[in-house]
CSV table of C-alpha atoms in Angstrom, one decimal:
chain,number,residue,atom,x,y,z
N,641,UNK,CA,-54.0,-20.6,-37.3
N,642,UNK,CA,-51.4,-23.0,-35.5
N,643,UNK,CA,-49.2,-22.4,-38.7
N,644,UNK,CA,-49.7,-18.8,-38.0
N,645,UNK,CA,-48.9,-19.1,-34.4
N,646,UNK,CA,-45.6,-21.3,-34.9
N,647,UNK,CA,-44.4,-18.6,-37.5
N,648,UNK,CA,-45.1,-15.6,-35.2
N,649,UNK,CA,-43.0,-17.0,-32.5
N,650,UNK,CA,-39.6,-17.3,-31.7
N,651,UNK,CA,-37.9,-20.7,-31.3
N,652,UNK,CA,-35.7,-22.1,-29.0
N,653,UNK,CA,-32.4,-21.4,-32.0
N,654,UNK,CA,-33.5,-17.8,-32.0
N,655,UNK,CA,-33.7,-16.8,-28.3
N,656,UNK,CA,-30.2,-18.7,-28.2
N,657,UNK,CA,-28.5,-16.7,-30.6
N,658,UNK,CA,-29.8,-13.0,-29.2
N,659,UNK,CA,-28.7,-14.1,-25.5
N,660,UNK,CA,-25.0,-14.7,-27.7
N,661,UNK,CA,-23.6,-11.7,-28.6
N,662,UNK,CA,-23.4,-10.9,-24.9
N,663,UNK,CA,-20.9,-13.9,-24.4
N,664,UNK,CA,-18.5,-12.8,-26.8
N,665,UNK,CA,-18.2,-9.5,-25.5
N,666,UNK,CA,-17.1,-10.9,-22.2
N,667,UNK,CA,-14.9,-13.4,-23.9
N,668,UNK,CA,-13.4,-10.9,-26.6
N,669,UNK,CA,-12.6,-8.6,-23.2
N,670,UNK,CA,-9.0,-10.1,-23.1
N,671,UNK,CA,-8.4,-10.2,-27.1
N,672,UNK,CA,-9.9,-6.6,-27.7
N,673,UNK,CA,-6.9,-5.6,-24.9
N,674,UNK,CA,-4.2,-7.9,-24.0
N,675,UNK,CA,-1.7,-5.8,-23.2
N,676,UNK,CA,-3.9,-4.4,-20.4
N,677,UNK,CA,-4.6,-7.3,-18.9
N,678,UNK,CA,-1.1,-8.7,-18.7
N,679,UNK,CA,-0.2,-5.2,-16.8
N,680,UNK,CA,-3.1,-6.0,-14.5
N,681,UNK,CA,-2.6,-9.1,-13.9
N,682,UNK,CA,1.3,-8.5,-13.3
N,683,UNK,CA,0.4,-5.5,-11.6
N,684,UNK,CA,-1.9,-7.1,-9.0
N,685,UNK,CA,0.2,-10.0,-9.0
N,686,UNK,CA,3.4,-9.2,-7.8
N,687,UNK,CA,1.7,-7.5,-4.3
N,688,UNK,CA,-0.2,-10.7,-3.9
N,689,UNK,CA,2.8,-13.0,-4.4
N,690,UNK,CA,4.3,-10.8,-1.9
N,691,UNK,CA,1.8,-11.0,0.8
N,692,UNK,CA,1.6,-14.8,0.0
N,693,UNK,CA,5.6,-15.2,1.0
N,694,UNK,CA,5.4,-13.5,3.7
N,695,UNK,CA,2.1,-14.8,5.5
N,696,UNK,CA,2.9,-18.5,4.4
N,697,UNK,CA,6.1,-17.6,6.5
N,698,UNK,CA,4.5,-16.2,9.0
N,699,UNK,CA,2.2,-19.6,9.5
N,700,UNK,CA,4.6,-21.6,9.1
N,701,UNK,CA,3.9,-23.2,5.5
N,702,UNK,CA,7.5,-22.8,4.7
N,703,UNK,CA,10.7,-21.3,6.0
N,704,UNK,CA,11.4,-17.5,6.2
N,705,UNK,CA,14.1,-18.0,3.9
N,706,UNK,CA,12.1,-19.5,1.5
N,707,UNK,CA,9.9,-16.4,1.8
N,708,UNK,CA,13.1,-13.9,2.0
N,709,UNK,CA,14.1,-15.6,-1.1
N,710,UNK,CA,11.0,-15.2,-3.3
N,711,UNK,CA,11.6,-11.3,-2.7
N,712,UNK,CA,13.5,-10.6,-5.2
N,713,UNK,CA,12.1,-12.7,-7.9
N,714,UNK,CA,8.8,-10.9,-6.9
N,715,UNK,CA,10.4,-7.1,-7.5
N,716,UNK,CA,11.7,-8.1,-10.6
N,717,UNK,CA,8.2,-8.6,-12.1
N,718,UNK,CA,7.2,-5.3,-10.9
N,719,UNK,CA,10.0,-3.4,-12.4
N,720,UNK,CA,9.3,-5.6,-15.4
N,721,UNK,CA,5.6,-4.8,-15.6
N,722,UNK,CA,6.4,-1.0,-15.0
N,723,UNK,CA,8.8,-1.4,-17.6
N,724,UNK,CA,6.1,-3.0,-20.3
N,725,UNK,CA,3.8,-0.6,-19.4
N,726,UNK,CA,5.6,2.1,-20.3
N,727,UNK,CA,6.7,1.0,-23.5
N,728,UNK,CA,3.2,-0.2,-24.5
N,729,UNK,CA,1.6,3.5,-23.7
N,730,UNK,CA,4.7,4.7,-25.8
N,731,UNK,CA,4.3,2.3,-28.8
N,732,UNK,CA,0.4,3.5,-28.7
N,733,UNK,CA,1.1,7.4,-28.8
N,734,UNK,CA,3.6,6.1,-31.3
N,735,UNK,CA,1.1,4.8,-33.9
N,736,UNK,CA,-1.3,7.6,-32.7
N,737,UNK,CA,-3.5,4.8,-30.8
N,738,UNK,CA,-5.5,5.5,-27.5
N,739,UNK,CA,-4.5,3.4,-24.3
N,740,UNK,CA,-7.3,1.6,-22.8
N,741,UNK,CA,-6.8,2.6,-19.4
N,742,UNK,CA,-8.8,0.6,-17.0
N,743,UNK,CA,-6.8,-2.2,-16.8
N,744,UNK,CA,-3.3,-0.7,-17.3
N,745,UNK,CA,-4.2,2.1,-15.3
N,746,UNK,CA,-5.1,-0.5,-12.7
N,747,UNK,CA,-1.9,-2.6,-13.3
N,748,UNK,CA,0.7,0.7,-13.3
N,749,UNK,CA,-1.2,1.6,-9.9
N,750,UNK,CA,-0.4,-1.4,-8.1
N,751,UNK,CA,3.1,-1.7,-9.5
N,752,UNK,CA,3.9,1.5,-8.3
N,753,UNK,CA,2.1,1.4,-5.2
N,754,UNK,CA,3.9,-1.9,-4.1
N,755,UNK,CA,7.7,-0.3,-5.7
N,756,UNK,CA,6.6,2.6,-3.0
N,757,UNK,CA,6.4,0.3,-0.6
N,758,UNK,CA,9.8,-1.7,-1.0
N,759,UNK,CA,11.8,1.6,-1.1
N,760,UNK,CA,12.4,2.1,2.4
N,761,UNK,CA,13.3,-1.8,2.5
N,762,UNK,CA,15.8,-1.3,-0.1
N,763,UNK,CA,17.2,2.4,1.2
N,764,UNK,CA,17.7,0.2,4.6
N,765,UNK,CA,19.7,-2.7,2.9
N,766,UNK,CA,22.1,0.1,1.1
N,767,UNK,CA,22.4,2.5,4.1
N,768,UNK,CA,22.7,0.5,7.3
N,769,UNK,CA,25.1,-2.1,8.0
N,770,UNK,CA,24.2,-5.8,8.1
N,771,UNK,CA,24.0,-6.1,11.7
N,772,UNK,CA,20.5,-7.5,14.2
N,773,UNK,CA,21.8,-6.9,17.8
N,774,UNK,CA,21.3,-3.2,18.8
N,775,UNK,CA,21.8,-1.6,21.9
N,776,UNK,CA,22.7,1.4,24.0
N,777,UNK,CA,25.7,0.2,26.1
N,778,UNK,CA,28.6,-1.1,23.7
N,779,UNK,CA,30.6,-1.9,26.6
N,780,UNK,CA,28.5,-3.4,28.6
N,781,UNK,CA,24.8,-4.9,27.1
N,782,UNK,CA,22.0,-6.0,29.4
N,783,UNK,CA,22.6,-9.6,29.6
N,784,UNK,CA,19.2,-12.5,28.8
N,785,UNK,CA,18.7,-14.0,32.0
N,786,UNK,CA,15.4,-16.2,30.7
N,787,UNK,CA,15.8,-15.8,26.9
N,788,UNK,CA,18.9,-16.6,25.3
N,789,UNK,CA,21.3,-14.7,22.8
N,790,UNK,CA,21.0,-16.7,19.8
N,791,UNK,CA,24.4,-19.1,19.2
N,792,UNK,CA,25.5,-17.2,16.2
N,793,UNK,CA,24.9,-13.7,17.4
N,794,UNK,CA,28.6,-13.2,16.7
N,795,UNK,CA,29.1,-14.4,13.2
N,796,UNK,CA,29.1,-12.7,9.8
N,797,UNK,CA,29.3,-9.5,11.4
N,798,UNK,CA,31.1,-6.9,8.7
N,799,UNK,CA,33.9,-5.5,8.8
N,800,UNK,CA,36.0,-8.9,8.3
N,801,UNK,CA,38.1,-7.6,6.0
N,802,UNK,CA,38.0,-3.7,6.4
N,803,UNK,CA,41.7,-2.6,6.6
N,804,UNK,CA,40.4,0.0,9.2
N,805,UNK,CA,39.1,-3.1,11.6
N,806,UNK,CA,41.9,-5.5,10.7
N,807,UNK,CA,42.8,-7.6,14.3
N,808,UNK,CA,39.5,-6.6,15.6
N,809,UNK,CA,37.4,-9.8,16.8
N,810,UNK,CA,34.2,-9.9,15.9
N,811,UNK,CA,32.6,-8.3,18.9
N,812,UNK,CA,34.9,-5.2,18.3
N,813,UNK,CA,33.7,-4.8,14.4
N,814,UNK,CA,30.5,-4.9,15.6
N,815,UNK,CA,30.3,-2.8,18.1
N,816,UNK,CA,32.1,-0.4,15.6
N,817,UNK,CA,29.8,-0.4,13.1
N,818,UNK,CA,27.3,0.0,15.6
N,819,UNK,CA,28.7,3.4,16.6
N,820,UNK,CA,29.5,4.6,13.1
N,821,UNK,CA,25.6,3.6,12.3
N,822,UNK,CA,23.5,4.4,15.7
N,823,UNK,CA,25.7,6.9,17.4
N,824,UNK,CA,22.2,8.3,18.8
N,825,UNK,CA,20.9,5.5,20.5
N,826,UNK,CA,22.8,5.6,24.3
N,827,UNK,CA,21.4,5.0,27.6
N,828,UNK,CA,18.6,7.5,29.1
N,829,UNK,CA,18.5,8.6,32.4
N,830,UNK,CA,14.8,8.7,34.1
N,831,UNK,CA,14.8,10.5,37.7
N,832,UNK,CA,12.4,8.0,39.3
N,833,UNK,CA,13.4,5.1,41.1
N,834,UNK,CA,14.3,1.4,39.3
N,835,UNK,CA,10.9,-0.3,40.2
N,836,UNK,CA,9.3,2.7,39.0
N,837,UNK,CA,10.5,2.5,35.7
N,838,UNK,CA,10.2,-1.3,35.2
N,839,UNK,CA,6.6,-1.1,36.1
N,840,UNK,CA,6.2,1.7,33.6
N,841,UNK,CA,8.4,-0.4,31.0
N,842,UNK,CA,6.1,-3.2,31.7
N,843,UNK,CA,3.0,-1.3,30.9
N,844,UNK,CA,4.1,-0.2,27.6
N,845,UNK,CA,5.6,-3.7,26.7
N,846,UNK,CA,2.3,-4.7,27.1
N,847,UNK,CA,0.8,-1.9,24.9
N,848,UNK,CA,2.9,-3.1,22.3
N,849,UNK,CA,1.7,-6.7,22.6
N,850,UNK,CA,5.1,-7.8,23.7
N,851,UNK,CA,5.4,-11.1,25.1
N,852,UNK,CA,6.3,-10.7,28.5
N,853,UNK,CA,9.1,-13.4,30.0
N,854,UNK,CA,10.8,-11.8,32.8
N,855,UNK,CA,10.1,-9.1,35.1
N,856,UNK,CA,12.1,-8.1,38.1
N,857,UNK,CA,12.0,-5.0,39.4
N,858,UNK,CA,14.5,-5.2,42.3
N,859,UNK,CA,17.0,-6.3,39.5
N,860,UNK,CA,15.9,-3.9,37.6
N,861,UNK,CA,15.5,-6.3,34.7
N,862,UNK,CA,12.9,-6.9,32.0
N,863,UNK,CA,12.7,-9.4,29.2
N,864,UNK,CA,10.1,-9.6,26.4
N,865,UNK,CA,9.4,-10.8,23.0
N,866,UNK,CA,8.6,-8.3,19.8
N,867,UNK,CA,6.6,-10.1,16.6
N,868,UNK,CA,7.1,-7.8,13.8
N,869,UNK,CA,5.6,-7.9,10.5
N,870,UNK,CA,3.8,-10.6,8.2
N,871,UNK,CA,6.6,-12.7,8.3
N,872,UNK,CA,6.3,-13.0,12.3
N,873,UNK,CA,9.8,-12.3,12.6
N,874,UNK,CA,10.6,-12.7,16.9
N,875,UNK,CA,13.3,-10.0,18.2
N,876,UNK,CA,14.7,-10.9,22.0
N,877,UNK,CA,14.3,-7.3,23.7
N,878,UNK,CA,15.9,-6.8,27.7
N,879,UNK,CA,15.7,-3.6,29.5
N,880,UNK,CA,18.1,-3.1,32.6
N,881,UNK,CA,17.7,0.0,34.8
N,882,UNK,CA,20.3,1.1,37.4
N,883,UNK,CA,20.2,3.1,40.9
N,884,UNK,CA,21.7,6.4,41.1
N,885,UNK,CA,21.9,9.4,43.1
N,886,UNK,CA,20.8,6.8,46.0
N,887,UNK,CA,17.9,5.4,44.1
N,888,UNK,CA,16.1,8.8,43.1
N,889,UNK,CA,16.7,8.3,39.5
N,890,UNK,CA,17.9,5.2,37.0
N,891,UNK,CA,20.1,5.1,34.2
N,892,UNK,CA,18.0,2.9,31.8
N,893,UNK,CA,20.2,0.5,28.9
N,894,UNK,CA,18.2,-1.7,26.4
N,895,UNK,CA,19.6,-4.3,24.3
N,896,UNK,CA,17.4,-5.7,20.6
N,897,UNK,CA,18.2,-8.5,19.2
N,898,UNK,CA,16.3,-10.4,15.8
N,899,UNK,CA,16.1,-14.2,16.4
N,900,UNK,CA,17.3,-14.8,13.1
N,901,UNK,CA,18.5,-13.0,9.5
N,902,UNK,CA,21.9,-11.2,9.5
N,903,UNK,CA,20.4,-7.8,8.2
N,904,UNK,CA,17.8,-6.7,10.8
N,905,UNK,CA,16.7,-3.9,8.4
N,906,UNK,CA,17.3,-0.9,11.4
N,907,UNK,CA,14.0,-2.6,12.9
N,908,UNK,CA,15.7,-3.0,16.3
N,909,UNK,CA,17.6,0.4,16.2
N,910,UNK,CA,14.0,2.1,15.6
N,911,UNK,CA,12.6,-0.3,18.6
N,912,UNK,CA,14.9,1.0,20.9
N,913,UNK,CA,14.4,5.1,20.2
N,914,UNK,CA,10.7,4.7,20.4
N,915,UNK,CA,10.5,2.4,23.4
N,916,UNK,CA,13.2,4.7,25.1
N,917,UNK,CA,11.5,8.1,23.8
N,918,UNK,CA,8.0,6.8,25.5
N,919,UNK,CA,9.6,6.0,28.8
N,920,UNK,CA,11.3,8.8,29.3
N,921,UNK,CA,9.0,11.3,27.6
N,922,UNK,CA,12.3,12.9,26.2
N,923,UNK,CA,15.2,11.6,24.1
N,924,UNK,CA,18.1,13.2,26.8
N,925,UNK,CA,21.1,10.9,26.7
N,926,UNK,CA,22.7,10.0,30.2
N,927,UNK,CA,25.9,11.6,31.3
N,928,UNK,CA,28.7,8.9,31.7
């Protein structure tokens, strides 16, 4: 009877080797389809190396032009993943094979996705001029009374050697370019009185989670402190508004300046129309 028993029953080696054929499934995953998984994990990776450059420069765990400069090493495996991809779906309708699409689909997705999200980056770099201090009054720019214009606002501005700007110093090229680039952004005029309209800047300064610095109203003067993106890029902004028609209404000028960079991407000139736009509920340029 205990001979009987010990045959009926399974040993140890048997339940062993049925629990085994589930293993290698798992672990045949990535031979059964290794051309999806390197598009996934390209795919996925790319986006994540991206967000990686830019938050580690946003903490502080290296410089921003450490991050800047991993960019575009980062594209260049995207457009070389979307590149493999496509020629591994076409090698497979090629040989009359099906694609497995769960991972590549996956991979393609995320490629494609993050590519979508780099255009405007890239349309910005090719379009508008390598300048990061914008503001409506060429001639005259509100002035930083607490913050300070950074040392080399003035260098590596373009234009150095455009026949068209030859003699011009550097102040002149830029604000040149400026006008050939943003001729729409000019000063507004608000019909309500200075301290009015610095109050009102304040407030939305505030709504923006602007870092406040400098507020005087009888100047009419206002300096704050935008943090853009993952990279926690700083851009110095000062609004000055200006009496007329005795003190009914103000002439409003705003100057944007990035900390650092030379290319400021338009960020500043896009700062400027919206803040403008929302304090004056209109885009009406003043008459000079």
């Amino acid at each position: 009877m205990t001979e009987q028993k010990r045959a009926t029953e399974p040993s140890t080696g048997d339940k062993t080797s049925a629990a085994d054929p589930a293993k290698p499934a798992r672990a045949s995953s990535l031979r059964r389809d290794p051309k999806g998984w390197l598009i996934a994990v390209l795919g996925v990776g790319a986006p994540l190396a991206f967000f990686i450059a830019a938050a580690g420069s946003g903490l502080g765990l290296w410089g921003w032009q450490a991050g800047l400069a991993a960019i575009p090493w980062i594209l260049l495996i995207a457009l070389i993943t979307l590149v493999l991809a496509i020629i591994f779906i076409a090698l497979n309708r090629r040989k009359g094979r099906k694609t497995r699409w769960p991972l590549m689909g996956l991979g393609l997705l995320a490629t494609l996705g993050f590519m979508a999200f780099m255009v405007p980056y890239g349309v910005a770099i090719v379009t508008l001029p390598a300048i990061h201090d914008i503001t409506t009054d060429l001639a005259d720019p509100p002035q930083f009374q607490v913050l300070s214009l950074r040392d080399d606002n003035w260098d590596n501005i373009p234009g150095a050697d455009d026949d068209s700007m030859r003699g011009m110093n550097p102040r002149q090229r830029w604000a040149t370019v400026h006008q050939d680039a943003y001729p729409d952004i000019r000063s507004v005029r608000i019909d309500q009185p200075v301290a009015v309209v610095i109050e009102k800047a304040k407030r939305l300064a505030e709504d923006r989670g602007w870092k406040i610095v400098n507020v005087d109203e009888a100047a009419g003067k206002l300096e704050a402190t935008a943090t853009i993106s993952l990279f926690r890029f700083k851009d110095d902004v000062v609004i000055r508004a200006r009496p007329v028609e005795n003190g009914a209404a103000s002439i409003i000028d705003m100057r944007s300046v990035s900390r650092v960079g030379v290319h400021d991407l338009g960020a500043n000139a896009k700062r400027v129309r919206r803040f403008l736009s929302d304090l004056s509920g209109t885009t009406t340029t003043a008459s000079q």
